CSV table of C-alpha atoms in Angstrom, one decimal:
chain,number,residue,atom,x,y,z
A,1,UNK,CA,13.4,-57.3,-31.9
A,2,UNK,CA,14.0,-55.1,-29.1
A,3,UNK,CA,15.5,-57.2,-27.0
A,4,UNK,CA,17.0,-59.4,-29.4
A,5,UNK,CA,19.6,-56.3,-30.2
A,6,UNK,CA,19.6,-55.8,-26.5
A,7,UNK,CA,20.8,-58.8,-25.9
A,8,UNK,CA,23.6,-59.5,-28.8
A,9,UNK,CA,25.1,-56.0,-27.9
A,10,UNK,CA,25.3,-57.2,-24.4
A,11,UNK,CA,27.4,-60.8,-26.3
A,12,UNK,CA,29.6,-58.2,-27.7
A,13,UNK,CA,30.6,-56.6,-24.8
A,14,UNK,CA,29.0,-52.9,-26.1
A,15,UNK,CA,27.1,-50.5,-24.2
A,16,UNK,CA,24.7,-48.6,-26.5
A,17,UNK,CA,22.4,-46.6,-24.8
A,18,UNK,CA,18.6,-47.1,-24.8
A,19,UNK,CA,17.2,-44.1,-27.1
A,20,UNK,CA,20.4,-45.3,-30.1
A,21,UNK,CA,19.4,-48.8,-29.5
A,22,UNK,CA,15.8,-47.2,-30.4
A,23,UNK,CA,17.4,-45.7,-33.3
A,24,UNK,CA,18.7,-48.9,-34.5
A,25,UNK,CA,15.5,-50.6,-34.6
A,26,UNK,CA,13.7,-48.1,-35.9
A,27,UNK,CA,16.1,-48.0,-39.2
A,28,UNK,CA,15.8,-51.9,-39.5
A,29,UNK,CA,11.7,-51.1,-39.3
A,30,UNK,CA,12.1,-49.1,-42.4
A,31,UNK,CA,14.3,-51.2,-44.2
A,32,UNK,CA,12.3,-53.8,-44.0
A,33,UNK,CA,9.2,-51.8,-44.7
A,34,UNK,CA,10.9,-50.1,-47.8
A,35,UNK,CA,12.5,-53.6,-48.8
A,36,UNK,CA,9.5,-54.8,-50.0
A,37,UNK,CA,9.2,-51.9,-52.5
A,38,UNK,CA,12.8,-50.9,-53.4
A,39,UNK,CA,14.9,-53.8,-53.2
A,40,UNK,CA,17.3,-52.7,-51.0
A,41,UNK,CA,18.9,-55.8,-49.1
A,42,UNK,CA,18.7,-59.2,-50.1
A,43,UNK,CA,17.9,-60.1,-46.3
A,44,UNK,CA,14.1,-59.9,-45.9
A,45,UNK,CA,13.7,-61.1,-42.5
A,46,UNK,CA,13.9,-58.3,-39.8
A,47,UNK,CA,15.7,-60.4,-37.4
A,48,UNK,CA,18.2,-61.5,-39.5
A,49,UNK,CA,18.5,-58.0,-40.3
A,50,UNK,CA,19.6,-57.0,-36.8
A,51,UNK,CA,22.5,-59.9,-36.9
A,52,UNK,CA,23.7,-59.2,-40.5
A,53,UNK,CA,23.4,-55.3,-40.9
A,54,UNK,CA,23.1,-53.8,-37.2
A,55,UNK,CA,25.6,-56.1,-35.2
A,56,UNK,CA,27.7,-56.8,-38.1
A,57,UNK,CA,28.3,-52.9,-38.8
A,58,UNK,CA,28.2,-51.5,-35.1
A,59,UNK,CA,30.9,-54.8,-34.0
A,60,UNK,CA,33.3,-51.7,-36.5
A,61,UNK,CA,33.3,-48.8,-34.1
A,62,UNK,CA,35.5,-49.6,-31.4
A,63,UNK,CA,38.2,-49.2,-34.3
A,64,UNK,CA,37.3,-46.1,-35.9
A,65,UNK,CA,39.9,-43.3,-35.5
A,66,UNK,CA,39.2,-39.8,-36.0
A,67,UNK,CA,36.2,-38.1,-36.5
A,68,UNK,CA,35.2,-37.9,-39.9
A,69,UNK,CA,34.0,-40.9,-42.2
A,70,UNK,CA,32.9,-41.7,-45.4
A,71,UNK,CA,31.0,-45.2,-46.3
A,72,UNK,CA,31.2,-45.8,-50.2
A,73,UNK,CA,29.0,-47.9,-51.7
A,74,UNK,CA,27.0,-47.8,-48.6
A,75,UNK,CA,24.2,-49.4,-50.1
A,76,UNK,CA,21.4,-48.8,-48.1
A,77,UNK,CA,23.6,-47.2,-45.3
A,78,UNK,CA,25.8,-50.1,-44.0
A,79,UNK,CA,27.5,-49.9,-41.9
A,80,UNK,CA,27.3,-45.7,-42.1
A,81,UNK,CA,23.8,-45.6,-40.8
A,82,UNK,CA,24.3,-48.1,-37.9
A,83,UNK,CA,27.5,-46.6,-36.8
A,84,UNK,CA,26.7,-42.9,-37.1
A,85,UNK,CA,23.6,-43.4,-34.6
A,86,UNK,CA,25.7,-45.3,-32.1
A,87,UNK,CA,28.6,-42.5,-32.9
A,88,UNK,CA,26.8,-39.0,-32.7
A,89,UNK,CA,30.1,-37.4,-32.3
A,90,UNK,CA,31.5,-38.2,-35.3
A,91,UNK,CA,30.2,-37.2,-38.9
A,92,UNK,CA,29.7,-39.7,-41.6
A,93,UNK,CA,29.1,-39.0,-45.5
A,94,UNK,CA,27.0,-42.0,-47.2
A,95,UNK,CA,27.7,-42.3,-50.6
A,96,UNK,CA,26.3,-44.4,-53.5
A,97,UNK,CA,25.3,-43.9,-56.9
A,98,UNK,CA,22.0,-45.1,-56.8
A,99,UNK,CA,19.0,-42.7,-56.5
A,100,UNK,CA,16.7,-44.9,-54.4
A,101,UNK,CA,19.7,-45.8,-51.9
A,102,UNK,CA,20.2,-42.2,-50.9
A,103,UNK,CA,16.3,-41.4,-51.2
A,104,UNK,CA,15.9,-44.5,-48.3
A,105,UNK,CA,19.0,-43.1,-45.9
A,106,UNK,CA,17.7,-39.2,-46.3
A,107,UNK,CA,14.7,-40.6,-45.4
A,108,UNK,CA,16.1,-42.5,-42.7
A,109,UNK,CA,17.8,-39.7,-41.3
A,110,UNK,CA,14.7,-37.3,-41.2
A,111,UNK,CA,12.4,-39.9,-39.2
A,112,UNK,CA,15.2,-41.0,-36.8
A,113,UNK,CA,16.6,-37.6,-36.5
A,114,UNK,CA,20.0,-38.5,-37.0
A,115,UNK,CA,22.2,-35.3,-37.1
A,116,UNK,CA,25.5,-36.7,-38.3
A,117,UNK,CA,24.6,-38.0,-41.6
A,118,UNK,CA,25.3,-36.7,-45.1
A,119,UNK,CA,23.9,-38.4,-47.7
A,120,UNK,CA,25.6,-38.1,-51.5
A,121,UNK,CA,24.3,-39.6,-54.9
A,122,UNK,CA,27.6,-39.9,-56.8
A,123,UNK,CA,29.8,-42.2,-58.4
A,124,UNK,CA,33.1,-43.0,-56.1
A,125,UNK,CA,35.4,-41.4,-58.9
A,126,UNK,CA,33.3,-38.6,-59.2
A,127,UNK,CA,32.9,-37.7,-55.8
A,128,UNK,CA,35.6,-34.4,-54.6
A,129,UNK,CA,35.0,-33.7,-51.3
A,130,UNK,CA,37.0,-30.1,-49.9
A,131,UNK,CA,38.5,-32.0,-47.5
A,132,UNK,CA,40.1,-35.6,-47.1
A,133,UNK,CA,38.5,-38.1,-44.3
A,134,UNK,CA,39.7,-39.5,-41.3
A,135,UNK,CA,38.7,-43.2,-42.1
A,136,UNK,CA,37.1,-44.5,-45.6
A,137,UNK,CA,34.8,-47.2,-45.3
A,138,UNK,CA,33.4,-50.1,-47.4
A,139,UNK,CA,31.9,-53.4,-47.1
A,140,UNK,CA,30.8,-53.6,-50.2
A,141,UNK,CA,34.0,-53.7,-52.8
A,142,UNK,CA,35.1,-57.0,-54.7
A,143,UNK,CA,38.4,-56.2,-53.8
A,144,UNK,CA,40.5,-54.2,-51.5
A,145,UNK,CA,42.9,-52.8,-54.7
A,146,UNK,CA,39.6,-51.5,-56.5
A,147,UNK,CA,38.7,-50.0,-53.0
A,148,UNK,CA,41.9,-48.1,-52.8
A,149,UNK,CA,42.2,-47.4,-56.5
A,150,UNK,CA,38.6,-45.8,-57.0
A,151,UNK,CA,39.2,-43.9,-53.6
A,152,UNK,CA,42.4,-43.4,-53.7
A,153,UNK,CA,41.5,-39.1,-53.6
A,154,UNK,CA,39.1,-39.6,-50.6
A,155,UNK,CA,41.1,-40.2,-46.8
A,156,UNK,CA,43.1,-36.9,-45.3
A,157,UNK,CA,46.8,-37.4,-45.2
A,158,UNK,CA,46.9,-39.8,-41.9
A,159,UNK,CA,43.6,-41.7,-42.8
A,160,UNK,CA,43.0,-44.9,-43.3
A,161,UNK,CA,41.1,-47.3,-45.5
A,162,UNK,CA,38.7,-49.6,-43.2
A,163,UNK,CA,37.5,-52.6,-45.1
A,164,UNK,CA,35.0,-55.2,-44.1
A,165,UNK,CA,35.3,-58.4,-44.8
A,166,UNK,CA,34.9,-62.3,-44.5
A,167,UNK,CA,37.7,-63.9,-44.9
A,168,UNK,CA,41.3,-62.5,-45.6
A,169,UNK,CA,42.6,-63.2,-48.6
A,170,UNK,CA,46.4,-63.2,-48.9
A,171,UNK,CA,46.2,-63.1,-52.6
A,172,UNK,CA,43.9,-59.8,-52.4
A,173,UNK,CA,46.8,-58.2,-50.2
A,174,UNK,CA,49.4,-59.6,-52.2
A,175,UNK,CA,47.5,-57.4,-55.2
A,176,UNK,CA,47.6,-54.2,-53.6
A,177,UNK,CA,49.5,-51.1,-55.1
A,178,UNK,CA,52.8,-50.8,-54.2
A,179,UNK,CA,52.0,-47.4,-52.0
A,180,UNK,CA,49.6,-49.2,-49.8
A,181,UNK,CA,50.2,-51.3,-47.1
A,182,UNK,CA,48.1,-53.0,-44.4
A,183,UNK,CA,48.5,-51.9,-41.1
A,184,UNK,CA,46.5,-53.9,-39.3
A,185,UNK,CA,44.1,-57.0,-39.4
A,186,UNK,CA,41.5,-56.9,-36.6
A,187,UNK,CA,39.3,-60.2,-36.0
A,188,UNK,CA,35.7,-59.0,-35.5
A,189,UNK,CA,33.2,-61.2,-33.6
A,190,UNK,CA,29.4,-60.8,-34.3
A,191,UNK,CA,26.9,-62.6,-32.0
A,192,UNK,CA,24.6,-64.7,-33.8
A,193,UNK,CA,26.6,-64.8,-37.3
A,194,UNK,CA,28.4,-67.4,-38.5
A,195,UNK,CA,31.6,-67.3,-40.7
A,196,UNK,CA,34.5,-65.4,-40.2
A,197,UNK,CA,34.5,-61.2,-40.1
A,198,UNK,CA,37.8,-59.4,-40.5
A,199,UNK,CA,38.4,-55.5,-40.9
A,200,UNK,CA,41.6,-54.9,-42.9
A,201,UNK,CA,43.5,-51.3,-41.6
A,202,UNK,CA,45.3,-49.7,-45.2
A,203,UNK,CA,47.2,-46.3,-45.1
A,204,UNK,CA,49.2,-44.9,-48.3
């Protein structure tokens, strides 16, 4: 596995120290190990792990702005977990509503000694946080107007929405709320995965 990820960061033209590469497959070790028990990912295979949760999360960073982050519906920490270790300077807040989810990345975040992670058990809508966020995160929602309706209280001011996804849909732009618009679409190429990856930019 080791140098499997070794060797797809090196395709994606990254340079990710040794001890956060460490990191990275130490949190796909206890996916898979936890998998079996909780149900976490659909993917059971820890190789395809690295492609479709490490590489296709971390392939993100070079277009994160600011320093504060929050991944909704992060699942079992994708892409916050793989991004924070690979980030330590910038703080990231995982949230989902599931209890098991957040038990996993707390978990996570105690063995691999990852200092930049806050985990939250809470619906999206019912989530106030003191202060807005930099850049809100999500590869998980249907569709980019339910991502920007449901967390529409979440970025600061000047942030940004950040979704991930396959294709882009014209029609799923088209359907956004009139205050939103995209400001960028960035092509995103991860080694070993085939299909298209796009992250869509929103502001308000």
């Amino acid at each position: 596995m080791k140098q499997q990820l070794s060797k797809l960061i090196e395709q994606a033209g990254m340079d990710i120290p040794a001890h956060q590469q460490d990191q990275l497959i130490g949190y796909v070790e206890m996916l898979h190990k936890w998998n079996k028990a909780y149900n976490l990912t659909s993917v059971r295979d820890p190789n395809e792990m690295i492609i479709k949760h490490i590489m296709d999360s971390i392939v993100v960073s070079q277009h994160l702005e600011g320093s504060t982050f929050i991944d909704v519906g992060t699942g079992p920490g994708l892409p916050g977990i793989p991004l924070a270790i690979i980030n330590p300077e910038k703080s990231f807040t995982l949230l989902d509503s599931l209890g098991k989810r957040i038990r996993f990345i707390r978990q996570v975040v105690h063995e691999l000694k990852i200092n930049n992670v806050t985990a939250v058990q809470s619906r999206v809508e019912d989530f106030q946080p003191e202060v807005g966020f930099d850049g809100v995160l999500s590869r998980a929602f249907a569709s980019m107007s339910d991502m920007v309706n449901w967390c529409h209280h979440l970025p600061a001011a000047h942030g940004h929405f950040l979704a991930l996804k396959g294709q882009v849909d014209q029609v799923e732009i088209d359907e956004l709320p009139s205050d939103c618009s995209v400001t960028g679409i960035k092509p995103l190429t991860v080694p070993g995965l085939e299909g298209q990856r796009h992250l869509v930019i929103l502001a308000r």
